Amino acid sequence: MKKFRRIIAATMATLTFAGISLSAGAAQVSDFKDVKPGAWYYSAVEYAAREGLFSGTSKTTFSPEQAMTRGMFVTVLGKQAKAEGSANRNSFSDVKSSDYFAPYVEWAAGNGIVSGTGNGKFSPNQSVTREQMAVILYNYVGKIGGDTSYSDNAVNRFPDSRKVSGFAEKAMQWAVSHRILSGSDGKLLPQGTATRAQVAQVFMNARDLLAGEQNGDEPNGNDPSELPQLILHSHSWAEDQNPYEILEQVLAGTDAKWNPNLNRNNAYREIVIDFVDWGDSHQTAAWAIFNTLELLNDTGADSFYILEEYANGVPSEMLTLYYTIPEKADSALMVEVKKLVQKEFPNATFKIMGGGHGWQGFMEADSDLTLAQNAQRVAATEIRYLKEWYSPSDTFTYWISEPKPGIFYFFY
């Protein structure tokens, strides 16, 4: 890692944040009476406190709605980076060596992470804007050799995307591409300011990128298969119909983890969701969310990736869901079912399948039946489906999944 990420000197172990403690001892979210479980920012505050990025405004308060200044923001970044700075220099006329943020501002300025607000000033006490946060984080990730890739169309789904300042265009594309920043009431609000809770969320969203992690090869912004994250374009969607909400709800509703490295070559399964065929888009989003959650949970998927499909370089209102299922030992019932299928189709091969294969059916074991009876029942259902596509002498592959005991899914 670059030398400016070295552990900060012992003399900097305790700082004061204009009344906000930044002591070496990490706080816990449970210490804060104004951060309740169920609040949208609870997990973010928990993360920020655990990592020691910033503590509360007192021993029992976090003040989630308090504005975050530019000096505070750079200090939080410096603490995240374990930065080593010096307050002896004065890069900006409005930053004094006695200011708590001075060492971090000098560190950031010296490494090209910040450049001030003009006329030799840094404006440390001004509230940090959303686009300023994006620029500072983008510059930092670039300095540590992290992933600075982005889609050229990332911000286009927001009606106020043209309000992004010229100096922040790339950074905002990057921040939205990697879901560091998302919309507020459907808008990007580039000049909007941020609260302490919102900054905690931003740092939690960006934690992997701030650690210098890469998401594969750098994308060119035009080939969606190369994008490290899903970018849903709303070229023909009203704001309240934006299918980007699907991703938000899927991520929140399943135990499977987002894996940007999945594609049709290394995923076990691939399902295409076509919005165009489903008609009314208000209904489409709800059904797509429900079906995706059901699919991931019922199959026991451990990771997934959703990619928007393009046609001739244009987003096509189609999503492809890739997901993987961990391999596990067959249950006694599964062993018997596979024997019966193999007896009927001696040239068939059972294996994990991916690519263009679809659902074929579902069967649940009957608790009133014996193991042998249930095996006959489940196998008979699978054999019936397979006979719709294959003859007994055909060579092919098939898959029977048992994500939960006694619950079987069939694929062709």
Coordinates of C-alpha atoms in Angstrom, one line a residue:
M1 CA 0.0 0.0 0.0
K2 CA 1.2 3.6 -0.6
K3 CA 3.3 5.1 2.2
F4 CA 0.6 7.7 3.1
R5 CA -1.5 4.8 4.5
R6 CA 1.0 4.1 7.3
I7 CA -0.3 4.0 10.8
I8 CA -0.7 7.4 12.2
A9 CA 1.8 8.5 14.9
A10 CA 1.1 7.8 18.5
T11 CA 0.9 11.5 19.2
M12 CA -2.2 11.6 16.9
A13 CA -4.0 8.8 18.7
T14 CA -6.4 11.2 20.4
L15 CA -8.0 14.1 18.6
T16 CA -11.0 16.4 19.2
F17 CA -13.7 17.0 16.6
A18 CA -15.0 20.4 17.6
G19 CA -16.6 18.7 20.6
I20 CA -16.8 15.3 18.9
S21 CA -14.5 12.7 20.5
L22 CA -12.1 10.8 18.3
S23 CA -10.5 8.7 20.9
A24 CA -8.5 5.5 20.3
G25 CA -11.1 3.4 22.1
A26 CA -13.8 2.4 19.6
A27 CA -17.4 3.1 20.6
Q28 CA -20.3 0.7 20.2
V29 CA -23.6 1.5 18.5
S30 CA -25.4 0.3 21.6
D31 CA -23.8 3.2 23.5
F32 CA -25.9 5.7 21.4
K33 CA -29.4 6.3 22.7
D34 CA -30.3 8.2 19.5
V35 CA -29.5 5.3 17.2
K36 CA -32.3 2.8 17.4
P37 CA -32.4 -0.7 15.9
G38 CA -34.5 -0.5 12.8
A39 CA -33.2 2.9 11.8
W40 CA -32.0 2.9 8.2
Y41 CA -28.5 4.0 9.4
Y42 CA -28.2 1.6 12.3
S43 CA -25.8 -0.8 10.5
A44 CA -23.8 2.1 9.1
V45 CA -23.3 3.7 12.5
E46 CA -22.4 0.3 13.9
Y47 CA -19.7 -0.1 11.2
A48 CA -18.3 3.4 11.7
A49 CA -18.1 3.0 15.5
R50 CA -16.6 -0.5 15.3
E51 CA -13.9 0.7 12.8
G52 CA -13.2 3.8 14.9
L53 CA -13.9 6.1 12.0
F54 CA -15.8 8.6 14.2
S55 CA -17.4 8.3 17.6
G56 CA -20.4 10.0 19.2
T57 CA -21.0 13.6 20.0
S58 CA -21.1 12.4 23.6
K59 CA -20.8 9.1 25.4
T60 CA -24.5 8.4 24.7
T61 CA -25.3 10.3 21.5
F62 CA -24.2 9.9 17.9
S63 CA -26.3 12.9 16.5
P64 CA -27.1 11.1 13.2
E65 CA -28.8 14.2 11.7
Q66 CA -25.9 16.6 12.5
A67 CA -24.3 18.0 9.4
M68 CA -20.8 16.7 8.3
T69 CA -18.3 19.4 7.4
R70 CA -15.4 19.1 4.9
G71 CA -12.9 19.1 7.7
M72 CA -14.8 16.3 9.5
F73 CA -15.1 14.2 6.3
V74 CA -11.4 14.4 5.5
T75 CA -10.6 13.4 9.1
V76 CA -12.9 10.4 8.8
L77 CA -11.2 9.3 5.6
G78 CA -7.8 9.9 7.2
K79 CA -8.7 7.6 10.1
Q80 CA -10.0 5.0 7.7
A81 CA -6.7 5.1 5.8
K82 CA -4.7 5.2 9.1
A83 CA -3.0 8.2 7.5
E84 CA 0.1 9.9 8.7
G85 CA 0.0 13.6 8.4
S86 CA 1.7 16.7 9.7
A87 CA 0.1 19.9 10.9
N88 CA 3.3 21.9 10.4
R89 CA 2.5 22.8 6.9
N90 CA -0.2 25.3 5.9
S91 CA -1.5 24.4 2.4
F92 CA -4.6 26.4 3.0
S93 CA -5.0 29.8 4.6
D94 CA -8.1 28.8 6.6
V95 CA -6.6 25.7 8.1
K96 CA -4.5 26.4 11.3
S97 CA -2.0 23.9 12.7
S98 CA -4.1 23.8 15.9
D99 CA -7.2 22.6 14.1
Y100 CA -8.1 19.0 14.9
F101 CA -8.4 18.3 11.1
A102 CA -5.2 20.0 10.1
P103 CA -3.0 16.9 9.9
Y104 CA -5.6 15.0 7.9
V105 CA -6.2 18.0 5.5
E106 CA -2.4 18.3 5.0
W107 CA -2.1 14.5 4.4
A108 CA -5.0 14.7 1.8
A109 CA -3.6 17.8 0.1
G110 CA -0.1 16.5 0.0
N111 CA -1.3 13.3 -1.8
G112 CA -3.6 15.0 -4.3
I113 CA -6.8 13.8 -2.6
V114 CA -8.1 17.3 -2.0
S115 CA -7.3 20.6 -3.7
G116 CA -9.4 23.1 -1.8
T117 CA -12.3 25.4 -2.8
G118 CA -10.2 28.1 -4.5
N119 CA -8.3 31.2 -3.5
G120 CA -6.0 29.1 -1.3
K121 CA -8.8 28.0 1.0
F122 CA -10.1 24.6 2.0
S123 CA -13.4 25.8 3.7
P124 CA -13.2 23.1 6.4
N125 CA -16.3 24.3 8.2
Q126 CA -18.6 24.2 5.2
S127 CA -20.9 21.2 5.0
V128 CA -19.6 18.6 2.6
T129 CA -21.7 18.0 -0.5
R130 CA -22.5 14.7 -2.1
E131 CA -20.4 15.4 -5.1
Q132 CA -17.5 16.6 -3.0
M133 CA -17.6 13.4 -1.0
A134 CA -17.5 11.5 -4.3
V135 CA -14.5 13.4 -5.6
I136 CA -12.5 13.0 -2.4
L137 CA -13.2 9.3 -2.2
Y138 CA -12.5 8.8 -6.0
N139 CA -9.2 10.6 -5.7
Y140 CA -8.2 8.5 -2.7
V141 CA -9.1 5.2 -4.3
G142 CA -7.1 6.2 -7.4
K143 CA -4.1 7.0 -5.2
I144 CA -4.0 3.6 -3.6
G145 CA -4.4 1.8 -6.9
G146 CA -8.0 0.8 -6.2
D147 CA -10.9 0.3 -8.6
T148 CA -11.8 3.6 -10.3
S149 CA -13.8 2.1 -13.1
Y150 CA -17.3 3.4 -13.8
S151 CA -20.1 3.4 -16.3
D152 CA -20.5 6.5 -18.5
N153 CA -24.3 6.2 -18.0
A154 CA -24.4 5.6 -14.3
V155 CA -26.0 8.9 -13.3
N156 CA -28.4 9.1 -16.3
R157 CA -31.3 7.5 -14.5
F158 CA -31.5 10.5 -12.2
P159 CA -33.6 13.5 -13.4
D160 CA -31.1 16.0 -12.0
S161 CA -27.9 14.3 -13.4
R162 CA -27.1 17.5 -15.4
K163 CA -26.7 19.4 -12.1
V164 CA -23.4 17.5 -11.4
S165 CA -20.5 20.0 -11.5
G166 CA -17.9 19.5 -14.2
F167 CA -15.1 18.8 -11.7
A168 CA -17.2 16.0 -10.2
E169 CA -18.6 14.2 -13.3
K170 CA -16.2 11.2 -13.3
A171 CA -16.3 10.9 -9.5
M172 CA -20.1 10.9 -9.4
Q173 CA -20.3 8.3 -12.2
W174 CA -17.9 6.2 -10.2
A175 CA -19.7 6.6 -6.9
V176 CA -23.1 5.7 -8.4
S177 CA -21.6 2.8 -10.4
H178 CA -20.3 1.2 -7.3
R179 CA -23.4 2.1 -5.2
I180 CA -21.5 4.3 -2.8
L181 CA -24.1 7.0 -3.5
S182 CA -27.7 6.3 -4.4
G183 CA -30.6 8.6 -5.0
S184 CA -32.7 10.4 -2.4
D185 CA -36.4 10.5 -3.3
G186 CA -35.4 9.5 -6.8
K187 CA -32.9 12.4 -7.2
L188 CA -29.1 12.5 -7.2
L189 CA -28.8 15.9 -5.4
P190 CA -25.1 16.4 -6.2
Q191 CA -25.0 19.7 -4.2
G192 CA -26.9 18.3 -1.3
T193 CA -25.1 18.1 2.0
A194 CA -24.6 15.0 4.1
T195 CA -25.3 14.2 7.8
R196 CA -23.2 12.1 10.0
A197 CA -25.5 9.1 9.5
Q198 CA -25.3 9.5 5.7
V199 CA -21.5 9.7 5.8
A200 CA -21.3 6.6 7.9
Q201 CA -23.4 4.9 5.2
V202 CA -21.1 6.2 2.5
F203 CA -18.0 4.8 4.2
M204 CA -19.7 1.5 4.8
N205 CA -20.8 1.3 1.1
A206 CA -17.2 2.1 0.0
R207 CA -15.3 0.0 2.5
D208 CA -14.0 -2.6 -0.1
L209 CA -13.0 0.1 -2.5
L210 CA -11.3 2.1 0.2
A211 CA -9.3 -1.0 1.0
G212 CA -7.9 -1.0 -2.5
E213 CA -9.9 -4.0 -3.7
Q214 CA -10.5 -4.5 -7.4
N215 CA -13.6 -5.8 -9.1
G216 CA -11.9 -7.6 -12.0
D217 CA -10.7 -5.9 -15.2
E218 CA -11.4 -2.3 -15.6
P219 CA -14.6 -1.8 -17.7
N220 CA -14.8 0.5 -20.6
G221 CA -18.2 1.8 -19.6
N222 CA -19.9 0.5 -22.8
D223 CA -19.8 -3.3 -22.3
P224 CA -22.3 -4.2 -19.6
S225 CA -20.7 -7.6 -19.1
E226 CA -17.6 -5.9 -17.8
L227 CA -19.3 -3.6 -15.3
P228 CA -18.3 -4.4 -11.7
Q229 CA -21.8 -3.5 -10.4
L230 CA -25.3 -3.4 -11.9
I231 CA -26.2 -0.1 -13.6
L232 CA -29.9 -0.1 -14.5
H233 CA -30.8 2.6 -17.1
S234 CA -34.2 4.2 -16.9
H235 CA -34.4 5.1 -20.6
S236 CA -38.1 4.4 -20.8
W237 CA -39.1 4.1 -17.2
A238 CA -40.9 6.7 -15.1
E239 CA -39.1 7.5 -11.9
D240 CA -41.5 5.5 -9.7
Q241 CA -41.1 2.5 -12.0
N242 CA -37.3 2.4 -12.0
P243 CA -36.3 -1.3 -11.8
Y244 CA -33.1 -0.3 -9.8
E245 CA -35.4 -0.9 -6.7
I246 CA -35.2 -4.6 -7.5
L247 CA -31.6 -4.7 -6.7
E248 CA -32.0 -2.8 -3.5
Q249 CA -34.8 -5.2 -2.3
V250 CA -33.0 -8.4 -3.4
L251 CA -29.9 -7.4 -1.5
A252 CA -31.9 -6.7 1.6
G253 CA -34.1 -9.8 1.4
T254 CA -31.8 -12.8 0.9
D255 CA -28.8 -14.4 2.7
A256 CA -27.0 -14.8 -0.6
K257 CA -24.1 -12.4 -1.2
W258 CA -23.5 -10.1 -4.2
N259 CA -20.7 -11.5 -6.3
P260 CA -19.7 -9.3 -9.3
N261 CA -17.5 -12.0 -10.6
L262 CA -20.3 -14.3 -11.6
N263 CA -21.3 -14.7 -15.3
R264 CA -22.7 -17.3 -17.5
N265 CA -19.4 -19.1 -17.6
N266 CA -19.0 -19.7 -13.8
A267 CA -22.4 -19.4 -12.3
Y268 CA -24.5 -22.6 -11.6
R269 CA -27.7 -21.1 -12.8
E270 CA -28.9 -18.3 -15.1
I271 CA -32.4 -16.8 -15.2
V272 CA -33.6 -14.0 -17.5
I273 CA -36.2 -11.5 -16.3
D274 CA -37.8 -9.8 -19.3
F275 CA -39.7 -6.6 -18.2
V276 CA -41.0 -6.0 -21.7
D277 CA -43.0 -9.2 -21.9
W278 CA -44.6 -8.6 -18.5
G279 CA -46.6 -5.6 -19.5
D280 CA -47.4 -3.0 -16.8
S281 CA -44.1 -2.0 -15.2
H282 CA -45.6 -1.1 -11.8
Q283 CA -46.5 -4.8 -11.5
T284 CA -43.4 -6.0 -13.1
A285 CA -41.0 -4.7 -10.5
A286 CA -43.0 -6.3 -7.6
W287 CA -43.2 -9.7 -9.3
A288 CA -39.5 -9.6 -10.3
I289 CA -38.5 -8.9 -6.7
F290 CA -40.8 -11.6 -5.3
N291 CA -39.6 -14.2 -7.8
T292 CA -36.0 -13.4 -7.4
L293 CA -36.1 -13.6 -3.6
E294 CA -38.1 -16.9 -3.8
L295 CA -35.6 -18.3 -6.2
L296 CA -32.5 -17.4 -4.2
N297 CA -33.9 -18.5 -0.9
D298 CA -35.6 -21.7 -2.1
T299 CA -32.5 -22.9 -3.9
G300 CA -30.2 -22.1 -1.0
A301 CA -28.1 -19.8 -3.3
D302 CA -24.9 -18.5 -1.6
S303 CA -24.1 -15.8 -4.0
F304 CA -25.6 -14.0 -7.0
Y305 CA -25.2 -11.3 -9.6
I306 CA -27.7 -9.3 -11.6
L307 CA -26.8 -7.9 -15.0
E308 CA -28.7 -5.7 -17.3
E309 CA -28.9 -7.0 -20.9
Y310 CA -28.1 -4.8 -23.8
A311 CA -29.2 -5.0 -27.4
N312 CA -27.0 -3.2 -30.0
G313 CA -25.5 -1.2 -27.2
V314 CA -28.8 -0.1 -25.8
P315 CA -30.2 -1.3 -22.4
S316 CA -33.1 -3.7 -23.2
E317 CA -35.2 -3.8 -20.0
M318 CA -34.1 -7.3 -19.4
L319 CA -32.1 -8.6 -16.4
T320 CA -30.1 -11.8 -16.1
L321 CA -29.8 -13.3 -12.6
Y322 CA -26.7 -15.5 -12.1
Y323 CA -26.4 -17.4 -8.9
T324 CA -24.5 -20.3 -7.3
I325 CA -25.5 -23.0 -4.9
P326 CA -22.9 -24.6 -2.6
E327 CA -22.3 -28.3 -3.3
K328 CA -23.2 -30.6 -0.4
A329 CA -23.5 -34.3 0.2
D330 CA -26.6 -36.0 -1.1
S331 CA -29.2 -36.9 1.4
A332 CA -30.3 -40.6 1.7
L333 CA -33.5 -39.7 -0.2
M334 CA -31.5 -37.9 -3.0
V335 CA -29.2 -40.9 -3.4
E336 CA -32.2 -43.1 -4.1
V337 CA -33.9 -40.6 -6.4
K338 CA -30.8 -40.3 -8.6
K339 CA -30.5 -44.1 -8.8
L340 CA -34.0 -44.4 -10.1
V341 CA -33.5 -41.6 -12.6
Q342 CA -30.2 -43.2 -13.8
K343 CA -32.0 -46.5 -14.2
E344 CA -34.5 -44.9 -16.5
F345 CA -31.9 -42.8 -18.4
P346 CA -28.6 -44.8 -18.3
N347 CA -26.8 -42.3 -20.5
A348 CA -27.8 -39.2 -18.5
T349 CA -25.3 -37.4 -16.3
F350 CA -26.2 -35.7 -13.1
K351 CA -24.2 -32.5 -12.4
I352 CA -24.4 -28.9 -11.4
M353 CA -25.7 -27.0 -14.5
G354 CA -25.5 -23.5 -15.7
G355 CA -26.2 -21.6 -18.9
G356 CA -29.5 -21.7 -20.7
H357 CA -31.3 -24.2 -18.6
G358 CA -34.6 -23.5 -16.9
W359 CA -36.9 -24.6 -14.2
Q360 CA -38.9 -27.7 -14.9
G361 CA -40.7 -28.5 -11.7
F362 CA -41.0 -28.9 -8.0
M363 CA -41.8 -31.7 -5.6
E364 CA -42.0 -32.1 -1.8
A365 CA -41.5 -35.3 0.0
D366 CA -44.5 -36.7 1.9
S367 CA -43.8 -37.3 5.6
D368 CA -46.3 -40.1 5.7
L369 CA -44.4 -42.2 3.1
T370 CA -41.3 -44.3 3.6
L371 CA -37.9 -43.4 2.2
A372 CA -38.4 -45.8 -0.7
Q373 CA -41.9 -44.6 -1.4
N374 CA -40.8 -40.9 -1.4
A375 CA -37.9 -41.8 -3.7
Q376 CA -40.3 -43.4 -6.2
R377 CA -42.6 -40.4 -6.0
V378 CA -39.9 -37.8 -6.5
A379 CA -38.1 -39.7 -9.2
A380 CA -41.3 -40.4 -11.1
T381 CA -42.0 -36.7 -11.3
E382 CA -38.5 -35.9 -12.6
I383 CA -38.6 -38.8 -15.1
R384 CA -41.9 -37.5 -16.4
Y385 CA -40.4 -34.0 -17.0
L386 CA -37.3 -35.5 -18.6
K387 CA -39.3 -37.6 -21.0
E388 CA -40.9 -34.4 -22.4
W389 CA -37.4 -33.6 -23.7
Y390 CA -35.4 -36.8 -24.0
S391 CA -35.7 -40.4 -24.9
P392 CA -34.2 -43.1 -22.6
S393 CA -31.2 -43.6 -24.9
D394 CA -30.3 -39.9 -25.1
T395 CA -27.1 -38.5 -23.6
F396 CA -27.7 -35.4 -21.6
T397 CA -27.2 -33.7 -18.3
Y398 CA -29.8 -33.0 -15.6
W399 CA -30.0 -31.5 -12.1
I400 CA -32.2 -32.2 -9.1
S401 CA -31.7 -29.7 -6.3
E402 CA -32.6 -30.3 -2.7
P403 CA -32.1 -26.9 -1.1
K404 CA -34.1 -27.9 2.0
P405 CA -34.6 -31.4 3.3
G406 CA -37.4 -33.1 1.3
I407 CA -37.8 -30.1 -1.1
F408 CA -36.8 -30.9 -4.6
Y409 CA -36.4 -28.7 -7.7
F410 CA -36.0 -30.2 -11.2
F411 CA -34.1 -28.7 -14.1
Y412 CA -33.5 -29.7 -17.7

